[in-house]
Coordinates of C-alpha atoms and ligand atoms in Angstrom, one line a residue:
X1 CA 22.4 27.0 30.2
X2 CA 22.1 27.1 26.2
X3 CA 22.5 23.0 26.4
X4 CA 19.7 22.7 29.1
X5 CA 17.5 25.1 27.0
X6 CA 18.1 23.3 23.8
X7 CA 17.2 19.8 25.8
X8 CA 14.1 21.5 27.3
X9 CA 12.9 22.6 24.1
X10 CA 13.4 19.0 22.5
X11 CA 11.6 17.5 25.4
X12 CA 8.9 20.0 25.0
X13 CA 8.2 19.4 21.2
X14 CA 8.1 15.5 21.8
X15 CA 5.4 16.0 24.7
X16 CA 3.3 18.4 22.4
X17 CA 3.7 16.1 19.6
X18 CA 2.5 13.2 21.5
X19 CA -0.5 14.9 23.0
X20 CA -1.4 16.0 19.5
X21 CA -1.0 12.5 18.0
X22 CA -3.1 11.2 20.9
X23 CA -6.0 12.8 19.4
X24 CA -5.5 10.9 15.9
X25 CA -7.3 7.8 14.9
X26 CA -10.4 6.3 13.8
X27 CA -13.6 5.6 16.3
X28 CA -13.6 1.7 14.8
X29 CA -10.1 1.7 14.2
X30 CA -8.7 1.7 17.8
X31 CA -7.9 -1.3 20.3
X32 CA -8.5 1.5 23.0
X33 CA -12.2 1.7 22.1
X34 CA -12.8 -2.2 22.0
X35 CA -16.3 -3.2 20.9
X36 CA -15.8 -6.9 20.6
X37 CA -15.4 -9.8 22.9
X38 CA -11.7 -10.4 21.8
X39 CA -10.8 -6.5 22.2
X40 CA -12.2 -6.3 25.4
X41 CA -10.2 -9.1 26.6
X42 CA -7.2 -7.7 25.3
X43 CA -8.2 -4.1 26.2
X44 CA -8.2 -5.6 30.3
X45 CA -4.7 -7.2 29.6
X46 CA -3.9 -3.8 28.6
X47 CA -4.9 -2.2 31.5
X48 CA -3.8 -4.7 33.7
X49 CA -0.3 -4.1 32.7
X50 CA -0.3 -0.4 32.7
X51 CA -1.8 -0.3 36.3
X52 CA 1.4 -2.5 37.5
X53 CA 3.7 -0.5 35.4
X54 CA 2.5 2.7 37.2
X55 CA 2.4 1.2 40.5
X56 CA 6.1 0.0 40.3
X57 CA 7.0 3.1 38.6
X58 CA 5.7 5.5 41.4
X59 CA 7.3 3.0 44.3
X60 CA 10.6 3.3 42.6
X61 CA 10.3 6.8 42.0
X62 CA 9.3 7.5 45.8
X63 CA 12.4 5.1 47.0
X64 CA 14.5 7.3 44.5
X65 CA 13.8 10.5 45.4
X66 CA 13.8 9.6 49.3
X67 CA 17.1 8.2 49.2
X68 CA 18.5 11.2 46.9
X69 CA 17.1 13.8 49.5
X70 CA 18.0 11.9 52.7
X71 CA 21.5 10.7 51.7
X72 CA 22.8 13.5 49.9
X73 CA 26.1 15.1 51.0
X74 CA 25.7 17.9 53.3
X75 CA 27.5 20.9 54.0
X76 CA 30.4 20.1 56.1
X77 CA 30.3 16.3 55.5
X78 CA 32.2 16.4 52.7
X79 CA 35.0 14.2 54.4
X80 CA 32.8 11.8 55.7
X81 CA 32.7 8.3 54.4
X82 CA 29.3 6.6 55.3
X83 CA 29.0 3.1 56.8
X84 CA 29.4 0.5 53.8
X85 CA 27.1 -2.2 53.7
X86 CA 27.2 -4.9 51.8
X87 CA 24.0 -7.4 51.0
X88 CA 21.0 -7.3 52.9
X89 CA 19.1 -10.7 53.2
X90 CA 15.6 -9.2 53.9
X91 CA 15.8 -6.5 51.2
X92 CA 17.2 -9.3 48.7
X93 CA 14.1 -11.7 49.4
X94 CA 11.8 -8.9 48.9
X95 CA 12.7 -7.2 45.7
X96 CA 12.8 -11.0 44.6
X97 CA 9.3 -11.7 45.7
X98 CA 7.4 -8.7 44.8
X99 CA 8.8 -9.2 41.0
X100 CA 7.4 -12.7 40.9
X101 CA 4.1 -11.9 42.8
X102 CA 3.6 -9.0 40.0
X103 CA 4.5 -11.5 37.2
X104 CA 2.0 -14.1 38.5
X105 CA -0.5 -11.3 38.6
X106 CA 0.1 -10.6 34.7
X107 CA 0.8 -14.4 33.7
X108 CA -2.7 -15.7 34.9
X109 CA -4.9 -13.4 33.0
X110 CA -2.6 -13.3 30.1
X111 CA -2.4 -17.1 29.7
X112 CA -6.2 -17.3 30.2
X113 CA -7.1 -15.0 27.6
X114 CA -4.7 -16.9 25.1
X115 CA -6.8 -19.9 25.7
X116 CA -9.9 -18.3 25.5
X117 CA -9.0 -16.5 22.1
X118 CA -8.1 -19.5 20.8
X119 CA -11.2 -21.4 21.4
X120 CA -12.1 -23.8 18.3
X121 CA -15.5 -23.9 16.7
X122 CA -18.2 -26.5 17.8
X123 CA -20.5 -28.0 15.2
X124 CA -23.3 -25.5 15.2
X125 CA -20.8 -22.2 15.2
X126 CA -20.8 -20.2 12.4
X127 CA -17.4 -20.1 10.5
X128 CA -15.9 -18.3 7.8
X129 CA -13.1 -19.0 5.7
X130 CA -10.6 -16.1 5.5
X131 CA -7.9 -16.0 2.4
X132 CA -5.3 -13.2 2.5
X133 CA -4.1 -12.3 -1.0
X134 CA -1.8 -9.5 -2.2
X135 CA -3.7 -7.3 -1.6
X136 CA -7.3 -8.0 -0.9
X137 CA -9.1 -10.4 1.4
X138 CA -11.6 -13.1 0.5
X139 CA -14.5 -14.2 2.8
X140 CA -16.3 -17.8 2.3
X141 CA -19.0 -18.6 4.2
X142 CA -18.7 -22.1 4.1
X143 CA -22.3 -23.1 5.4
X144 CA -24.2 -20.7 3.4
X145 CA -22.2 -21.1 0.2
X146 CA -21.7 -17.3 -0.6
X147 CA -18.6 -15.3 -0.9
X148 CA -17.7 -11.8 -0.7
X149 CA -14.4 -10.2 -0.7
X150 CA -13.0 -7.2 1.3
X151 CA -16.1 -6.3 3.3
X152 CA -16.8 -9.4 5.9
X153 CA -20.4 -9.5 7.2
X154 CA -21.2 -10.9 10.4
X155 CA -24.1 -10.9 13.1
X156 CA -23.7 -8.9 16.1
X157 CA -23.5 -11.0 19.7
X158 CA -22.8 -14.1 17.8
X159 CA -19.1 -15.6 17.8
X160 CA -17.6 -16.0 14.2
X161 CA -15.0 -18.2 13.9
X162 CA -12.5 -17.8 11.2
X163 CA -10.2 -20.5 9.4
X164 CA -7.4 -18.3 7.9
X165 CA -4.8 -18.9 5.2
X166 CA -3.3 -17.1 2.5
X167 CA -2.9 -17.6 -1.2
X168 CA 0.8 -16.3 -1.4
X169 CA 2.7 -14.6 1.3
X170 CA 2.1 -14.3 4.8
X171 CA -0.8 -11.6 5.6
X172 CA -2.3 -10.7 9.0
X173 CA -5.8 -9.9 9.7
X174 CA -6.2 -7.4 12.2
X175 CA -9.6 -5.6 13.2
X176 CA -8.2 -3.7 16.2
X177 CA -11.7 -2.8 17.6
X178 CA -13.4 -6.2 17.8
X179 CA -10.4 -8.6 18.0
X180 CA -6.7 -9.4 18.0
X181 CA -4.8 -10.1 15.0
X182 CA -4.0 -13.4 13.3
X183 CA -1.3 -14.3 10.6
X184 CA -2.7 -16.1 7.3
X185 CA -0.1 -18.2 6.0
X186 CA 0.4 -19.9 2.9
X187 CA 0.2 -23.7 2.3
X188 CA -1.7 -26.0 5.2
X189 CA -0.8 -24.0 7.9
X190 CA -4.2 -22.7 9.0
X191 CA -5.0 -20.4 11.8
X192 CA -8.2 -19.5 13.6
X193 CA -9.6 -16.8 15.6
X194 CA -13.1 -15.5 16.4
X195 CA -14.9 -12.6 16.1
X196 CA -17.8 -11.4 18.1
X197 CA -19.1 -7.7 17.7
X198 CA -21.1 -6.2 20.6
X199 CA -22.7 -3.5 18.6
X200 CA -23.7 -2.9 15.3
X201 CA -21.1 -0.7 13.1
X202 CA -18.2 -0.8 10.0
X203 CA -15.2 -2.0 11.6
X204 CA -11.8 -1.2 9.9
X205 CA -9.3 -3.9 9.1
X206 CA -5.8 -3.7 8.2
X207 CA -3.1 -6.4 7.0
X208 CA -0.9 -6.3 9.9
X209 CA 2.3 -8.1 8.2
X210 CA 4.2 -6.5 5.8
X211 CA 3.5 -8.4 2.5
X212 CA 4.7 -6.4 -0.3
X213 CA 4.4 -2.8 -1.9
X214 CA 1.0 -2.2 -1.3
X215 CA 0.8 -3.9 2.0
X216 CA -0.2 -0.7 3.5
X217 CA -3.2 -0.4 1.4
X218 CA -4.4 -3.9 2.1
X219 CA -7.5 -2.7 3.9
X220 CA -11.2 -4.3 4.6
X221 CA -13.9 -4.1 6.7
X222 CA -16.1 -5.9 9.4
X223 CA -19.7 -4.9 8.7
X224 CA -21.9 -6.0 12.1
X225 CA -25.3 -5.9 11.6
X226 CA -28.1 -7.3 13.7
X227 CA -28.8 -11.3 13.5
X228 CA -32.3 -10.8 11.8
X229 CA -30.3 -8.5 9.0
X230 CA -27.6 -10.8 8.7
X231 CA -30.3 -13.7 7.7
X232 CA -31.7 -11.4 5.2
X233 CA -28.5 -10.5 3.7
X234 CA -27.3 -14.0 3.4
X235 CA -30.8 -14.9 1.7
X236 CA -30.3 -12.0 -0.6
X237 CA -26.8 -13.2 -1.5
X238 CA -27.9 -16.8 -1.9
X239 CA -30.7 -15.5 -4.3
X240 CA -28.2 -13.9 -6.9
X241 CA -28.4 -15.0 -10.3
X242 CA -25.0 -14.3 -12.0
X243 CA -26.3 -14.4 -15.4
X244 CA -29.0 -12.0 -14.8
X245 CA -29.0 -9.5 -17.1
X246 CA -27.7 -5.9 -15.9
X247 CA -30.7 -3.1 -15.3
X248 CA -29.6 -0.6 -18.1
X249 CA -28.4 -0.8 -21.7
X250 CA -24.8 0.8 -20.8
X251 CA -24.6 -1.7 -17.8
X252 CA -25.8 -4.6 -20.1
X253 CA -22.9 -3.7 -22.3
X254 CA -20.4 -3.6 -19.1
X255 CA -21.8 -6.8 -18.3
X256 CA -20.6 -8.5 -21.6
X257 CA -17.5 -6.6 -21.6
X258 CA -17.0 -7.6 -17.7
X259 CA -17.8 -11.6 -18.8
X260 CA -15.5 -11.6 -21.7
X261 CA -12.4 -9.9 -19.9
X262 CA -12.7 -10.3 -16.0
X263 CA -14.6 -13.3 -15.2
X264 CA -11.7 -15.6 -16.0
X265 CA -10.4 -14.3 -12.4
X266 CA -13.1 -12.8 -10.6
X267 CA -16.6 -14.5 -9.6
X268 CA -19.9 -13.3 -9.3
X269 CA -22.5 -15.3 -7.2
X270 CA -21.6 -18.6 -5.6
X271 CA -19.0 -19.4 -8.2
X272 CA -16.0 -21.5 -7.0
X273 CA -13.2 -19.1 -5.8
X274 CA -11.2 -17.4 -8.4
X275 CA -7.9 -15.9 -8.5
X276 CA -9.5 -12.5 -8.0
X277 CA -12.2 -10.8 -5.7
X278 CA -15.7 -12.1 -5.5
X279 CA -17.8 -9.2 -7.0
X280 CA -21.4 -10.5 -5.9
X281 CA -22.1 -7.5 -4.0
X282 CA -19.4 -5.0 -5.4
X283 CA -22.2 -1.9 -5.5
X284 CA -22.6 -2.3 -2.0
X285 CA -18.9 -2.3 -1.0
X286 CA -17.7 0.4 1.5
X287 CA -14.5 1.2 -0.4
X288 CA -13.2 0.3 -4.0
X289 CA -10.2 -1.7 -3.8
X290 CA -10.3 -1.5 -0.1
X291 CA -9.1 2.1 -0.1
X292 CA -10.7 4.4 -2.8
X293 CA -14.1 6.0 -2.2
X294 CA -17.0 4.1 -4.0
X295 CA -17.4 6.7 -7.0
X296 CA -17.5 5.9 -10.6
X297 CA -14.8 7.7 -11.5
X298 CA -12.6 6.2 -9.2
X299 CA -13.7 2.8 -10.3
X300 CA -13.1 3.7 -13.9
X301 CA -9.3 4.8 -12.7
X302 CA -8.8 1.6 -10.9
X303 CA -10.1 -0.8 -13.7
X304 CA -7.9 0.7 -16.4
X305 CA -4.6 1.3 -14.2
X306 CA -4.6 -0.7 -10.9
X307 CA -0.9 -0.8 -10.8
X308 CA -0.9 2.9 -10.1
X309 CA -3.2 2.6 -7.3
X310 CA -1.9 -0.6 -5.6
X311 CA 1.7 -1.3 -7.3
X312 CA 2.2 -5.1 -7.4
X313 CA -1.2 -6.3 -7.2
X314 CA -2.2 -9.1 -9.6
X315 CA -4.9 -7.4 -11.9
X316 CA -3.3 -6.4 -15.1
X317 CA -3.4 -2.6 -16.4
X318 CA -5.0 -1.6 -19.3
X319 CA -6.9 -4.7 -20.1
X320 CA -9.9 -2.5 -21.1
X321 CA -9.9 1.1 -22.4
X322 CA -11.5 3.9 -20.6
X323 CA -14.6 3.9 -22.7
X324 CA -15.0 0.0 -22.0
X325 CA -14.3 0.7 -18.1
X326 CA -17.0 3.2 -17.8
X327 CA -19.2 0.4 -19.0
X328 CA -18.0 -1.9 -16.7
X329 CA -18.2 0.3 -13.9
X330 CA -21.9 1.0 -14.6
X331 CA -22.3 -2.6 -14.5
X332 CA -20.4 -3.2 -11.2
X333 CA -22.0 -0.3 -9.6
X334 CA -25.3 -2.0 -9.9
X335 CA -24.7 -5.0 -8.1
X336 CA -26.5 -4.5 -5.0
X337 CA -28.2 -7.8 -4.3
X338 CA -29.4 -6.7 -0.7
X339 CA -31.2 -3.7 1.1
X340 CA -28.7 -5.0 4.2
X341 CA -25.7 -2.6 3.3
X342 CA -22.9 -0.8 5.5
X343 CA -25.4 1.8 6.1
X344 CA -27.4 -0.7 7.6
X345 CA -24.9 -1.1 10.4
X346 CA -25.8 1.8 12.3
Ligands
CUA401 CU1 -1.2 -8.3 3.3 CU2 0.2 -6.7 4.6

């Protein structure tokens, strides 16, 4: 009796836990709330599989229960051995054919979706080069000759093709609410996928391939704005003059410190890809380093001691002291080239 109670308690605990956990999650980080073409396709596939599974489960359980009740040993029949049957052609054909049909029902849309998701860009399509790095993402808009890191801006209702690779180890680009996921490989093995957002919004992305100690901190965002806003944003980004002096005196001091200490890795404006993130629109970023809220305090902490925040990343710690970092932070936070920001993506 006690054993039964114990088992029941565990079952209850797991049931309650899964109920509670099902309430977790971020609105724009869920494959179960698709808001883009790729995610819609994948969601439909999930639904088909689940419906088939439930159908099979119910039928099997119904037969099981029926047999259990109908053919159980009844009182007074303890000595009777029922008729022994070996093999039944009709049944065997039936339980071979039904799974084949179910597999076909699953396979046809799956193969179709696979080909649709693997669609390659045509001449006029928008293409962004995506590079995974330990532990950040670079986005180069090849046609527009601009770059961002961490925040990828795309126009809504437009298929944006991504050519993806990695500068170091294998990462995986995953924005669950608008698309599936794709590995980025080092070397020449370039992968492609596309993003197409149905509505404006800030969509969360994660690296989905274990890539080092800060893998779980390799977050990014996709910011979908209307096509008009996107064009405006591109024009603003193209208009950035990396040499223009910063707004305030401290920011100007910060700019000088930045140019002397940081610019050898980072880039501002359409400069060629550096080993560090492009910071052209740093002041508009949704997060610092992909994970911290964009406050000056966080930024100073990050500049002085990145190793504490993202272990194993390539940015050297204590390159500048706290006072200098404070000025650099002033400079970086005023890098806001456009009125189109994540706020615009309502
Ligand atoms: Cu990059 Cu995990």
